[in-house]
Structure formats: C-alpha cells, structure tokens
XYZ file of N, CA and C in Angstrom:
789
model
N 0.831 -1.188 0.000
C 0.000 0.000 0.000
C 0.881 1.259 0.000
N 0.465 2.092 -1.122
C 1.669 3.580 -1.198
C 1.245 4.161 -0.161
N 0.291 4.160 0.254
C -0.170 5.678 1.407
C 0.275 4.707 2.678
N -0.056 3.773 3.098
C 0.116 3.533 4.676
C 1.085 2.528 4.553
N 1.521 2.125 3.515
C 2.825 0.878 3.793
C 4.283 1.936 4.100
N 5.226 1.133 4.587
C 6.440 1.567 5.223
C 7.148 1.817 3.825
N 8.136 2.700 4.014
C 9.024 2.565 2.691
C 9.733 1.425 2.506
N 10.348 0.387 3.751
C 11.209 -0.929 3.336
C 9.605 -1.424 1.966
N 8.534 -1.717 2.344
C 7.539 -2.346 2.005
C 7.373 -1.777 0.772
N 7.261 -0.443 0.347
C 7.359 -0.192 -0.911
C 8.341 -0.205 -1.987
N 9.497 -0.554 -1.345
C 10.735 -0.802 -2.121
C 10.810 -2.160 -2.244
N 10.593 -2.945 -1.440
C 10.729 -3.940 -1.953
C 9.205 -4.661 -3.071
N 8.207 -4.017 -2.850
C 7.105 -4.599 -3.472
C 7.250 -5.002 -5.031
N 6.677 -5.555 -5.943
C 6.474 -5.313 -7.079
C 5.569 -4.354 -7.926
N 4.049 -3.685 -6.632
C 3.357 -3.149 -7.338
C 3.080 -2.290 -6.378
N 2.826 -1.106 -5.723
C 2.091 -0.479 -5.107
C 1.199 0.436 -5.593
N 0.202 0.357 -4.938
C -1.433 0.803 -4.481
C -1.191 2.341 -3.966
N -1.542 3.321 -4.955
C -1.009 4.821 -4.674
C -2.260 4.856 -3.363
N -3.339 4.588 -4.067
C -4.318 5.412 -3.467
C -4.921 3.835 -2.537
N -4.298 3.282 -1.977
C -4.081 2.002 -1.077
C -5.744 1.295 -1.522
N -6.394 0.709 -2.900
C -7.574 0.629 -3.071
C -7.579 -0.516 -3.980
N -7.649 -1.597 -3.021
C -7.191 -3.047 -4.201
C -8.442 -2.862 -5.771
N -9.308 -1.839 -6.102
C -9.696 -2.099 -6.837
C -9.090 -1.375 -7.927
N -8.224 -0.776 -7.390
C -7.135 -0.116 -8.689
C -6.406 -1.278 -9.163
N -6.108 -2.274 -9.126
C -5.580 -3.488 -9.583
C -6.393 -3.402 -10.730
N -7.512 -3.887 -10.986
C -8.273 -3.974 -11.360
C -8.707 -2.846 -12.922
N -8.671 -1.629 -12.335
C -8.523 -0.826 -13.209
C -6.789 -0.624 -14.009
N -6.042 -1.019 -13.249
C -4.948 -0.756 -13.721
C -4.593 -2.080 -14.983
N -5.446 -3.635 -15.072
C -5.195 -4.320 -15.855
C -5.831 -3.881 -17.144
N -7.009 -3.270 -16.770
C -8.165 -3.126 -18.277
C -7.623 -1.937 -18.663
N -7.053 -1.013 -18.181
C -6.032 0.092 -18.860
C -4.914 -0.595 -19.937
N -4.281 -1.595 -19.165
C -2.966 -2.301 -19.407
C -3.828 -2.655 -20.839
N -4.579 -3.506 -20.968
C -5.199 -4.966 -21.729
C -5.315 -3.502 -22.561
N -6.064 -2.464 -22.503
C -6.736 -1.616 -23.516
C -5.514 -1.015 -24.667
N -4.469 -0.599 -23.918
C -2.979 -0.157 -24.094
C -2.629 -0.899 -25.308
N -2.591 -2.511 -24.939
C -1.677 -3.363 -26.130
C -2.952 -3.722 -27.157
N -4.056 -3.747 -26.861
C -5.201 -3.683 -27.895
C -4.731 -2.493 -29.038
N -4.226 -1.465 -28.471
C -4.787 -0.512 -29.283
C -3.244 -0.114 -29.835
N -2.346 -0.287 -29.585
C -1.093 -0.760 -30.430
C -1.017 -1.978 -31.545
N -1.544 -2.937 -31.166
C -2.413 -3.589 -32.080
C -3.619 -2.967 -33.447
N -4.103 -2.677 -32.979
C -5.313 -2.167 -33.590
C -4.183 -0.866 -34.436
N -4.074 0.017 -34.049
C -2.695 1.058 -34.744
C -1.532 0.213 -35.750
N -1.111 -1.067 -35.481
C -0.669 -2.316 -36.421
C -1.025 -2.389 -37.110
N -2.346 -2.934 -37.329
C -3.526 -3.137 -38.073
C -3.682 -1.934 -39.146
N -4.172 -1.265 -38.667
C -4.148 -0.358 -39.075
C -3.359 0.250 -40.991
N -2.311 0.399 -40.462
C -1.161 1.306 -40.723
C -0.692 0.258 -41.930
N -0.720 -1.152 -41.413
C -0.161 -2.429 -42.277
C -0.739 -2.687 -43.518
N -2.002 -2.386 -43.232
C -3.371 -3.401 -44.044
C -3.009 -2.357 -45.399
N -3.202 -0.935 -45.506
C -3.094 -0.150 -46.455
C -1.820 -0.040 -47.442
N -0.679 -0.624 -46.624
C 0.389 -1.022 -47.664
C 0.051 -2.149 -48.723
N -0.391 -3.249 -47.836
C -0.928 -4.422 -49.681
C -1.827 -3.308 -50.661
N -2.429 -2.683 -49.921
C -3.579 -1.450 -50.919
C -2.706 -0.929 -51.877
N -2.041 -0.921 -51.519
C -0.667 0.567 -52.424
C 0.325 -0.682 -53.500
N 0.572 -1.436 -52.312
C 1.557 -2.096 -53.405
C 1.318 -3.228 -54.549
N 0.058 -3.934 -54.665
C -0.623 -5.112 -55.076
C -0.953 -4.007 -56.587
N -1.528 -3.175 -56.549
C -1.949 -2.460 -57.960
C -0.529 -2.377 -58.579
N 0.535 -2.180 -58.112
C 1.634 -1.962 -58.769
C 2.296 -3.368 -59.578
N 2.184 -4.441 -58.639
C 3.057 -5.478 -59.469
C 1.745 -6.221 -60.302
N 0.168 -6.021 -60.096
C -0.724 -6.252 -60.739
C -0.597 -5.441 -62.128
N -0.537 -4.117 -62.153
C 0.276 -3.780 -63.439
C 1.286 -4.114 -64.499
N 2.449 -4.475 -63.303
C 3.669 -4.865 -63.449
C 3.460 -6.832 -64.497
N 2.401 -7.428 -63.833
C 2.136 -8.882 -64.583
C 1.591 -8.423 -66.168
N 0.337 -7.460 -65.413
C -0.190 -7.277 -66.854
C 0.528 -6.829 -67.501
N 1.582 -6.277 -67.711
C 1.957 -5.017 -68.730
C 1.754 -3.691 -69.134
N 1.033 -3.256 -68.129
C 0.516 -1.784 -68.464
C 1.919 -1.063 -67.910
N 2.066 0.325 -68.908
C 3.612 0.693 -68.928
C 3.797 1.828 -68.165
N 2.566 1.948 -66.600
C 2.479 3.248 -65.787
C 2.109 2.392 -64.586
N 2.246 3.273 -63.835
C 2.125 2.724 -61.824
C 0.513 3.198 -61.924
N 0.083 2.226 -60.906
C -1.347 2.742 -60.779
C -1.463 3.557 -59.889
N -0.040 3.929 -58.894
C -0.528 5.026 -58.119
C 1.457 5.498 -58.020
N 1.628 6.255 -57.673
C 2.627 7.628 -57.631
C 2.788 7.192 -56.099
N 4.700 7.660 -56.713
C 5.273 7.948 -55.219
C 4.578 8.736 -54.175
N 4.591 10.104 -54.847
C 4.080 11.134 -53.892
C 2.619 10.850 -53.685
N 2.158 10.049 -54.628
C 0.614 9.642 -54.022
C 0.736 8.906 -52.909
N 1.467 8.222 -53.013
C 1.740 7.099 -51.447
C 2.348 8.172 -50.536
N 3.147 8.864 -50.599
C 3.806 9.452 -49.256
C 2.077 10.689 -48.790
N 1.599 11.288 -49.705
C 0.254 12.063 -49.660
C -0.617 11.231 -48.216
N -0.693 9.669 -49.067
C -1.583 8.661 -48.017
C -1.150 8.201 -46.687
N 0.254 8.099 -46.675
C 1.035 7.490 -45.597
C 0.896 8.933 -44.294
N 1.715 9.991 -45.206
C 1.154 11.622 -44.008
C 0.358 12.112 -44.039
N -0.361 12.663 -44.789
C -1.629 12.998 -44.609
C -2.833 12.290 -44.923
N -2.933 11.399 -44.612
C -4.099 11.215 -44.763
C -4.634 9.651 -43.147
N -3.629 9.272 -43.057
C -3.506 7.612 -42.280
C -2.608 8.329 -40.978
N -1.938 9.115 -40.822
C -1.368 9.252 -39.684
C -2.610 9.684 -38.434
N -3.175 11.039 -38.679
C -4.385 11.412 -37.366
C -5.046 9.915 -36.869
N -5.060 9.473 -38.376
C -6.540 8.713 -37.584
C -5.746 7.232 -36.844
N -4.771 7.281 -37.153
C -3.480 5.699 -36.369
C -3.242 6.723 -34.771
N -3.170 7.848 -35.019
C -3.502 8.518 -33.309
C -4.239 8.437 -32.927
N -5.540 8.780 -33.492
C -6.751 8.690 -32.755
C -6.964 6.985 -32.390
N -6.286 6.170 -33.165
C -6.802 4.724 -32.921
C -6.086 4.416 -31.103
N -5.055 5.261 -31.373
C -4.051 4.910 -30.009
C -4.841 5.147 -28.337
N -5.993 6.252 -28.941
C -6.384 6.708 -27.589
C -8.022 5.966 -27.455
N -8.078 5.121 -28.323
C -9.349 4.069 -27.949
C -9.821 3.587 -26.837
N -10.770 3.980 -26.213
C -11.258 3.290 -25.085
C -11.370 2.090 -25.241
N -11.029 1.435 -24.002
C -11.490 -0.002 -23.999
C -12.570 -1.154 -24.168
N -12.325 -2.037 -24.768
C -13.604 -2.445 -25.549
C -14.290 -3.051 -23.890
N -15.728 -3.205 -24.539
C -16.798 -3.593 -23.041
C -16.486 -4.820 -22.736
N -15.399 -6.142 -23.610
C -15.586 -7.221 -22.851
C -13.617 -7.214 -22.568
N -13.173 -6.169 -22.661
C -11.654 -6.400 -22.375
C -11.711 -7.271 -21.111
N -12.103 -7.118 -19.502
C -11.403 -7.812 -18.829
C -12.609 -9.143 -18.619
N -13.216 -9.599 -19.642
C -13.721 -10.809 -20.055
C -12.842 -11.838 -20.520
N -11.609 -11.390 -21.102
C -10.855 -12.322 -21.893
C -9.792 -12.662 -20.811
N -9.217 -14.040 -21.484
C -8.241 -14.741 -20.414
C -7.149 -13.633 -20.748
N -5.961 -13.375 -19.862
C -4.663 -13.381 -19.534
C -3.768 -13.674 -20.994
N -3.438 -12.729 -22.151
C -2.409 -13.654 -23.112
C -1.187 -14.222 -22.316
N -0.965 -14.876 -23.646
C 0.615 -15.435 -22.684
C 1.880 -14.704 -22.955
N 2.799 -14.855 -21.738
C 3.383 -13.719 -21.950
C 5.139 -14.087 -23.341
N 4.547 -15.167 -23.885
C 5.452 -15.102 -25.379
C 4.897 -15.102 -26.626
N 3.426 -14.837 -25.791
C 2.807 -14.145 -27.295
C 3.482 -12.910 -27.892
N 3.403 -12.652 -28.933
C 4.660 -11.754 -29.864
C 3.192 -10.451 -30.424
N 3.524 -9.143 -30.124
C 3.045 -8.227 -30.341
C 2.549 -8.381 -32.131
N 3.668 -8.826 -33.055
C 2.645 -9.487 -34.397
C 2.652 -10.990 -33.971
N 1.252 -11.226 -33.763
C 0.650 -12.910 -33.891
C 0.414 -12.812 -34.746
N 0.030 -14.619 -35.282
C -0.480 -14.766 -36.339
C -1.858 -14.280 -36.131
N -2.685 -13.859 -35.395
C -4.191 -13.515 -35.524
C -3.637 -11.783 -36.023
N -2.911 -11.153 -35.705
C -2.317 -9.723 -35.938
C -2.132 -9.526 -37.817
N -1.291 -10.887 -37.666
C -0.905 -10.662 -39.281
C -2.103 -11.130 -40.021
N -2.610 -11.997 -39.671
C -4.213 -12.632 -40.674
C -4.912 -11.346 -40.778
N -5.339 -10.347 -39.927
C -6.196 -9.836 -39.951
C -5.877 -8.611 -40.905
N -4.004 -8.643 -40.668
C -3.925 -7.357 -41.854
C -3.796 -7.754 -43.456
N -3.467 -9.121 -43.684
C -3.647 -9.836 -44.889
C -5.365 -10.045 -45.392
N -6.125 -9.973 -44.241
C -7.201 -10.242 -44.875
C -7.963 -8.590 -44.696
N -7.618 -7.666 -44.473
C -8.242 -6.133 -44.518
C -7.222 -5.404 -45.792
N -6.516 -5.866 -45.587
C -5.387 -5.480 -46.622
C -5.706 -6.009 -48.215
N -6.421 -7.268 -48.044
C -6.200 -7.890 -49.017
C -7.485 -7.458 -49.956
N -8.712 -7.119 -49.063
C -9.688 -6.636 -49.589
C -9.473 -5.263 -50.478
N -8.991 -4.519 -49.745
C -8.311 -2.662 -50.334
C -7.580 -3.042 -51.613
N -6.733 -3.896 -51.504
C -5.853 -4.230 -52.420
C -6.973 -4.704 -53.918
N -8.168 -5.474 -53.958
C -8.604 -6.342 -54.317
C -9.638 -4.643 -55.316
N -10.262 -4.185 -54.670
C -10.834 -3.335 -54.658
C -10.360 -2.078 -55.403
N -9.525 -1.846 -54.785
C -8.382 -0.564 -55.851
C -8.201 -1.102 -57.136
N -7.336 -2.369 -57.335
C -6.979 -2.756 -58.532
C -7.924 -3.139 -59.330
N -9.098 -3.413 -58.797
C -10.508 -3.529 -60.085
C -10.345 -2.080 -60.671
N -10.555 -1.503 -60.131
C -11.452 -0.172 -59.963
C -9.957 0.560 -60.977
N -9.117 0.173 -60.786
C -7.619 0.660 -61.663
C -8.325 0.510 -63.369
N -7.861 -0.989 -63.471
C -8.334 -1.773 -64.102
C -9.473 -1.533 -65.754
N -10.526 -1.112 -64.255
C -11.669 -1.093 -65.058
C -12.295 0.087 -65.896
N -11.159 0.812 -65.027
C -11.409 2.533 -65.899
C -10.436 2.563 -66.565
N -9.461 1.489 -66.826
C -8.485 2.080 -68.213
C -8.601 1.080 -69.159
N -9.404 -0.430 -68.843
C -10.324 -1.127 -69.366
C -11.198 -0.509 -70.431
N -11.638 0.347 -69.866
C -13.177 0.641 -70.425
C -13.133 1.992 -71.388
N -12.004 2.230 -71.246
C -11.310 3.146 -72.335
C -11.373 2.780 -73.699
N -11.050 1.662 -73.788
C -10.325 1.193 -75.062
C -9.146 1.659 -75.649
N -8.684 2.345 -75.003
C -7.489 2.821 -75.136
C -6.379 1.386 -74.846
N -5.366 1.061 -75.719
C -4.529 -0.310 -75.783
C -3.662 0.852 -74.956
N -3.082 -0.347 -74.132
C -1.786 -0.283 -72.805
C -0.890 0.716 -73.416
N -0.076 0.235 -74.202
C 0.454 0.763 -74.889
C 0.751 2.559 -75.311
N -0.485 2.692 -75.218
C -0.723 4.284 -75.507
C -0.634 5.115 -74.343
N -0.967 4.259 -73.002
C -1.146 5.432 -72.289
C 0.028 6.178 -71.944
N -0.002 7.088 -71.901
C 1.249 8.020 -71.587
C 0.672 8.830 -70.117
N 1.780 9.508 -69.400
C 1.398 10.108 -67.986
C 0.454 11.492 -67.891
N -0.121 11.685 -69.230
C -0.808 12.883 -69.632
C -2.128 12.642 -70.347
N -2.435 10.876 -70.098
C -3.739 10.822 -71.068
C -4.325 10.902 -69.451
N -5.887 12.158 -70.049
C -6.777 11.877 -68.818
C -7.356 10.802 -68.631
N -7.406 9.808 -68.893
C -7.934 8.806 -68.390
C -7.354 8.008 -67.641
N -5.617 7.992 -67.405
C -4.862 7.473 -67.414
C -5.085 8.251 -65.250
N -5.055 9.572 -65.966
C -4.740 10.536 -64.216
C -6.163 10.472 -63.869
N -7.512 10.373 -64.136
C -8.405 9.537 -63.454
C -8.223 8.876 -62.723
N -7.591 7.371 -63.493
C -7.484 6.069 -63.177
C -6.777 6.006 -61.775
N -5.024 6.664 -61.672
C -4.815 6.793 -60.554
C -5.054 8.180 -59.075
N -6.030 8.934 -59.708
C -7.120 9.635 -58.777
C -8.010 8.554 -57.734
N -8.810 7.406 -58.848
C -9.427 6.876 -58.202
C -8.964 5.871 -57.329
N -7.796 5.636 -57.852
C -7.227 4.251 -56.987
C -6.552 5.115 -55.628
N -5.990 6.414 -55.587
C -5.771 7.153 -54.439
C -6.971 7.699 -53.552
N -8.031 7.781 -54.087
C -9.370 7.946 -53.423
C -9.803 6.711 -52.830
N -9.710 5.835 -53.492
C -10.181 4.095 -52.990
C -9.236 3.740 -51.796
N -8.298 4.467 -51.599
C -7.377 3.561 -50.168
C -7.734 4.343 -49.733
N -7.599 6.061 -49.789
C -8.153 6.721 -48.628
C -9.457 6.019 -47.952
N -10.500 6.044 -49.083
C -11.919 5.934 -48.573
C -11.878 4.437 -47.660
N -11.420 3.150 -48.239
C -11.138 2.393 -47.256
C -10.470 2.279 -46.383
N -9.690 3.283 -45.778
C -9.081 3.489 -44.627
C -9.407 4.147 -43.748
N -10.607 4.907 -43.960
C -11.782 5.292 -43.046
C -12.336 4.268 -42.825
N -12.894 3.699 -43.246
C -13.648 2.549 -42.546
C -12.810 1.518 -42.527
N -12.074 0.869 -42.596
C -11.091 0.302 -42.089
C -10.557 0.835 -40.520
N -10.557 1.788 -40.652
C -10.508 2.525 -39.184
C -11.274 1.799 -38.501
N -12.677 2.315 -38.723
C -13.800 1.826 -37.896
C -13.915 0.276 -37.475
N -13.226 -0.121 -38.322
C -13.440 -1.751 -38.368
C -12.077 -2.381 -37.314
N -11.215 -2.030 -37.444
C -10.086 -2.561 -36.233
C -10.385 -1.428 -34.687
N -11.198 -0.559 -34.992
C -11.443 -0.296 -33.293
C -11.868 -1.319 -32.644
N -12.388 -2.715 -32.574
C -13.021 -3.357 -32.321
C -12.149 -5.158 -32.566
N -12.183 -5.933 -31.815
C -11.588 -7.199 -32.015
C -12.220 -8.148 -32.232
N -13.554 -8.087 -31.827
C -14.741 -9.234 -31.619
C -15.970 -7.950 -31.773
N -16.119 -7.706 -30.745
C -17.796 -6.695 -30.159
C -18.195 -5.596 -32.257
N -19.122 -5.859 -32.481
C -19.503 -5.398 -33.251
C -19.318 -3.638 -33.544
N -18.662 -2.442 -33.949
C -18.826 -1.859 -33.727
C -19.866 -0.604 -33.452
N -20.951 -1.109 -34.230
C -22.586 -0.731 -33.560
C -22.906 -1.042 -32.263
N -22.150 -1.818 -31.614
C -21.949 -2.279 -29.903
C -21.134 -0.937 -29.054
N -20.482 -0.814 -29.697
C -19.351 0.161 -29.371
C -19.870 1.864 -29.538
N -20.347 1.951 -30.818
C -21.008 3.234 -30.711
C -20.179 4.027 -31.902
N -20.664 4.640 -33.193
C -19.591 4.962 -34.131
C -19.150 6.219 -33.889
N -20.181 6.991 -32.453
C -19.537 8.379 -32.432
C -18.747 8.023 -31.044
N -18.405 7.045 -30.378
C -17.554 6.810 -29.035
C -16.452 7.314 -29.557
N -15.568 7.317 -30.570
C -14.472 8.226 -30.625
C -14.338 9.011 -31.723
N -14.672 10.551 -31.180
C -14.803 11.572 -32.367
C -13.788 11.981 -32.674
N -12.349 12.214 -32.149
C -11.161 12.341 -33.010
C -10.672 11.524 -33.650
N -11.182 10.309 -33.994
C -11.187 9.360 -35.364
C -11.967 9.489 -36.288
N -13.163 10.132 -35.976
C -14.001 10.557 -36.812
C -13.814 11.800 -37.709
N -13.189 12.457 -36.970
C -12.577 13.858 -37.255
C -11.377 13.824 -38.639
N -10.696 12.700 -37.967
C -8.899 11.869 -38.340
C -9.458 11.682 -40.159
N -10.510 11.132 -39.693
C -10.931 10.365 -41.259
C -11.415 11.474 -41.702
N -12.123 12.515 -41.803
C -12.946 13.418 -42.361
C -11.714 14.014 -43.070
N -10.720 14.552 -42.488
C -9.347 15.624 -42.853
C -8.639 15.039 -43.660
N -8.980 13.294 -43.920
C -7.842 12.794 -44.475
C -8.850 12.856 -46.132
N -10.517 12.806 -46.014
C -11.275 12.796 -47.299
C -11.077 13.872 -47.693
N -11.292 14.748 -46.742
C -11.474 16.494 -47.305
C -9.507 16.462 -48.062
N -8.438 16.337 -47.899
C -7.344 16.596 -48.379
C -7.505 15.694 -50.011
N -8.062 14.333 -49.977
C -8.318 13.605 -51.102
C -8.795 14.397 -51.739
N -9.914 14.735 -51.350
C -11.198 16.104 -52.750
C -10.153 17.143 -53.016
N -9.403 17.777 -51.751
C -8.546 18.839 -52.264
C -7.185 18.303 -53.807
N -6.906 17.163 -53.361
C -6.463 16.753 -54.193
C -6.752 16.307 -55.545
N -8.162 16.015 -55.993
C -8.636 15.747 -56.585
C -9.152 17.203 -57.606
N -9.722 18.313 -56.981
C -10.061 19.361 -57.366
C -9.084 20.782 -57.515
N -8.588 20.528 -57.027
C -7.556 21.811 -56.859
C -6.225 22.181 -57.876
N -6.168 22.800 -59.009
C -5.590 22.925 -59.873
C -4.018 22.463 -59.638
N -4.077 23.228 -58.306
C -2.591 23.358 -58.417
C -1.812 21.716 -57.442
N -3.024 21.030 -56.241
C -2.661 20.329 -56.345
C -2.909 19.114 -57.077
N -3.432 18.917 -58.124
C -3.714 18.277 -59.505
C -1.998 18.181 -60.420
N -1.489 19.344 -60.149
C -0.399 19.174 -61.173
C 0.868 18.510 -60.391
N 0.771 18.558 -58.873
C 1.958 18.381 -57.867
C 1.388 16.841 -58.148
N 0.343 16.326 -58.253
C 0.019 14.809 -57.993
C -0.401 14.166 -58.599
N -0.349 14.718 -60.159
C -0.726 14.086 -61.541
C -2.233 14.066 -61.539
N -3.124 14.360 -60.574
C -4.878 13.973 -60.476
C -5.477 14.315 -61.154
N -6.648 13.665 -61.422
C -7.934 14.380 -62.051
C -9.138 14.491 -61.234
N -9.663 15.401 -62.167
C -11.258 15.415 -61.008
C -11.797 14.287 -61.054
N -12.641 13.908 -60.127
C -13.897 13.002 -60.167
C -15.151 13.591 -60.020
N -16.133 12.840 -60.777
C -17.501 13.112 -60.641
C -18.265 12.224 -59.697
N -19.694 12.347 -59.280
C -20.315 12.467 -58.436
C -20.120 10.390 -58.093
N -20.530 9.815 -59.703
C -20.857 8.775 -59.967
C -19.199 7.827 -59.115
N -18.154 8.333 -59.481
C -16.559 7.720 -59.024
C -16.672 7.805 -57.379
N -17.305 8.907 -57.107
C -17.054 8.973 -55.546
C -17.878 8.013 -54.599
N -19.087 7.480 -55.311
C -20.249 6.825 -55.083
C -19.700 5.542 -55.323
N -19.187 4.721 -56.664
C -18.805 3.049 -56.578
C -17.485 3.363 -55.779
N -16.705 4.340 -55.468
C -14.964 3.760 -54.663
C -15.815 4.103 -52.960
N -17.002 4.592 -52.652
C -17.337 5.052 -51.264
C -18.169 3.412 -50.895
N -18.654 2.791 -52.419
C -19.377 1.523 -51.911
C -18.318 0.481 -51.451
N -17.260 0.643 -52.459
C -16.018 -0.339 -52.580
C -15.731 -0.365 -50.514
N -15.255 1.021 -50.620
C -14.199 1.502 -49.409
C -15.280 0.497 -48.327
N -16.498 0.149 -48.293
C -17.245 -0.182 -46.919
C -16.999 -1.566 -47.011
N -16.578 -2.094 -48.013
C -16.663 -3.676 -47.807
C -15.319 -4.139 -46.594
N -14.215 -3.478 -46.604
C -13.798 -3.955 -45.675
C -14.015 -3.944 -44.001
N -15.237 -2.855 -43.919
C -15.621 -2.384 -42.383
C -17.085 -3.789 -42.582
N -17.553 -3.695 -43.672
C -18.763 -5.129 -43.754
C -17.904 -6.538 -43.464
N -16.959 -6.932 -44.368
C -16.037 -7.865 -44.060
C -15.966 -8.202 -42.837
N -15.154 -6.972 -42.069
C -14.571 -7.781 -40.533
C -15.950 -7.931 -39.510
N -16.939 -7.046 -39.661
C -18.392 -7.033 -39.595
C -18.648 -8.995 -39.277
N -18.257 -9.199 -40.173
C -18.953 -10.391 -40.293
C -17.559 -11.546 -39.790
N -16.609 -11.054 -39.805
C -15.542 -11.832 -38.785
C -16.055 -12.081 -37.444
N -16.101 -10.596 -36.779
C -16.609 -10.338 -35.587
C -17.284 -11.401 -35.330
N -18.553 -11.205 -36.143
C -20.302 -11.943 -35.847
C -19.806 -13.279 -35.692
N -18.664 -13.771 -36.546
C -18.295 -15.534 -36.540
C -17.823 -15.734 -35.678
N -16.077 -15.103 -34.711
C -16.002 -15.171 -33.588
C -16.749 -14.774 -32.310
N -17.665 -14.484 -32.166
C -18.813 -14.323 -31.200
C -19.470 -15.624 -31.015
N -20.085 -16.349 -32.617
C -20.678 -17.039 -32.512
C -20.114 -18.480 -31.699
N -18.609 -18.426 -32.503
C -17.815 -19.506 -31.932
C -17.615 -19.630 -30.235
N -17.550 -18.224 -29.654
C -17.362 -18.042 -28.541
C -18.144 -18.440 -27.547
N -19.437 -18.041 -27.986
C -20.460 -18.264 -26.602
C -21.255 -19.740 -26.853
N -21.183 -20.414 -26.511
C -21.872 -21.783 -26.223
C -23.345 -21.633 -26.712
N -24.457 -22.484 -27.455
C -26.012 -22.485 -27.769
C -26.600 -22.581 -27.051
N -27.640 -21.922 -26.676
C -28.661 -21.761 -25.285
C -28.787 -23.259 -25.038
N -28.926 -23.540 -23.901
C -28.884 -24.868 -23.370
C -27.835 -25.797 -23.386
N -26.960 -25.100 -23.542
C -26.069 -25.704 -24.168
C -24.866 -25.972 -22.583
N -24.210 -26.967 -21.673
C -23.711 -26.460 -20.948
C -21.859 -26.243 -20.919
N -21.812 -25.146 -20.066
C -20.108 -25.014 -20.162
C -19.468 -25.898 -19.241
C-alpha cells in the first residue's frame, strides 16, 4: 500500500497501491489490456493499407501496363496525410466492453501474432482487391490499348485519382473496423471516438482537395472526379468495415456456447 505501507515495504514490493484501493488493480489491468489492444489495432491499421498501395503496382507490373497505378508522392500524400491522425486517434481508444472478459495472453505471445498478421492480410487484401478492379476497369473501359497510355492521357490521371481515393476511402472505414476485435462496432457506438471521426474526415477532405484543386492536380498528376466515381470507390471503401463485420459476428458465434447448451 503507497499511502500507509512503510518505505522498506514499498521498495521492496512489485506493485504499489497509490491510493491504497485493491480495486485499482483492477482498473490498472483493463487500462494495461486496452494499451496493447490498441497498439495492435494502430498495427492493423497502418499495415493493411500497404498491400492497398503495393498489389496495384506489381498487378500492373504482370499485366503489362507501362504506368504505376498510383505515384510515389501519391503514397507518401496517403502514408502523411491522410492515415497518420486517424493511427492517433486509434491509439487513444477506449477499452472495448468485454476487455477484462478475456483470459490473460501469454506472456510469449509476440506483439505481431499470427491472428495480428491474418487480420492485416485479410483487410489489406480486400483494399488491395478493390483498388486494382477499380484501376483496371477505368483504363479497361477506355479502349485505349496499354500501350498508348502516356502520364498525360486523362484517363490514365483519373485512373490513378481513383485508386488514391479508394485507399483513402477504405481506410476510413477500415478505421472503424479494427477499433473493435470481436464486439460489433454498432456495440461500441460509431460516435464513441470523435477524433477518429474527425482523423478520417481531414484525411477525405485533403483527397477532394487533391482531386479538385488545380494546383494540387499538377503536384500529384490527379484528375477530377464526378459524383458517380465517388459513389462506386465510397461503396467499394465499406466492404472492408462489412467484411470484418462479419468476422466479428463468426467469432462471437464460436465463442459463446447455444442456449442450453452447458459449459
């Protein structure tokens, strides 16, 4: 106890009790548990959007098309402005409602597990999956042969507009979707943390700026988009917050035993 134990007693202890109140134990684990959740979840995060970025490139690279589907400075654009606020805001996540429900990890479990890395291969893999259609299908639908495009056909600076709009937009909800490990985030509440909400808004509003703005149009090769582009890459961007949606719902199901069922 910090307040009424002796100093030999607090020096030698392993833990002392400031405010001498064994139920600070207690609070002090679901802090702890919330802490490495959300370094996790910030993992997650930050990871999943690199297959997004890099999968359109060597998907190019098989096909033969003789341009990147997305730009250096388009990636460094996504990496700082746009994914950093909201990997802060993920850091200061309250703790989920069944944190001190779960057992004790063990302590050589490795900060990337394999449940860490699955989850960014399979959020990652969706963005990735999603962008490169959407690449694809607008220089597809051109008819314009590979061959021709040069770094000045508009269809070409569309193409990688939209594929830089498509990771942003799924990395907002991708956000939303690793606040959460199991508990649904409609459980959780989508306005429980508004400087993620905020995180994601600054990172769309800089995309449109990018998208519309003459001058940064020429720093980032972009083109405008119309109403219809912002609408299929905003449907695209939700499948990965629906996806883990439905992870969640499966580990839940696995979890709790069938009524009547006994433990």
């Amino acid at each position: 106890m910090g307040a009424s134990g002796t100093d030999v007693a607090r020096e030698a202890a392993s833990m002392v009790l400031l405010d001498d109140s064994f139920a600070s134990i207690a609070v002090a684990v679901r802090l702890g548990r919330a802490v490495y959740q959300n370094i996790r979840k910030f993992l997650v995060y930050l990871f999943s959007h690199n297959i997004g970025e890099l999968v359109p490139i060597l998907a190019a690279t098989f096909a033969g098309f003789p341009l990147v589907p997305i730009s250096a400075v388009q990636i460094l654009a996504i990496d700082l402005g746009s994914d950093v606020l909201p990997a802060l805001a993920l850091g200061a996540e309250p703790p989920e409602p069944d944190v001190m429900e779960r057992p004790p990890r063990s302590r050589r479990e490795r900060l990337f597990s394999s449940a860490v890395v699955g989850r960014i291969l399979f959020l990652g893999g969706i963005q990735a999956l999603c962008v490169t259609t959407v690449f694809f299908w607008h220089v597809g639908s051109s008819g314009i042969p590979f061959d021709d495009f040069t770094k000045d056909t508009p269809v070409y600076r569309e193409a990688i507009t939209m594929v830089q709009a498509g990771i942003v937009l799924s990395q907002f909800f991708n956000a939303l979707a690793v606040r959460t490990d199991r508990q649904s985030i409609l459980n959780v509440g989508l306005l429980s943390n508004p400087a993620l909400l905020a995180a994601g808004g600054f990172g769309i509003a800089l995309m449109a700026a990018i998208s519309y703005v003459p001058l940064l149009q020429d720093v980032f090769h972009t083109a405008p988009l119309d109403a219809a582009d912002w609408a299929v890459l905003t449907g695209l961007g939700t499948l990965p917050l629906i996806a883990d949606e439905v992870r969640k719902w499966w580990l839940r199901r696995r979890a709790d035993p069938p009524k009547g069922a006994q433990r």
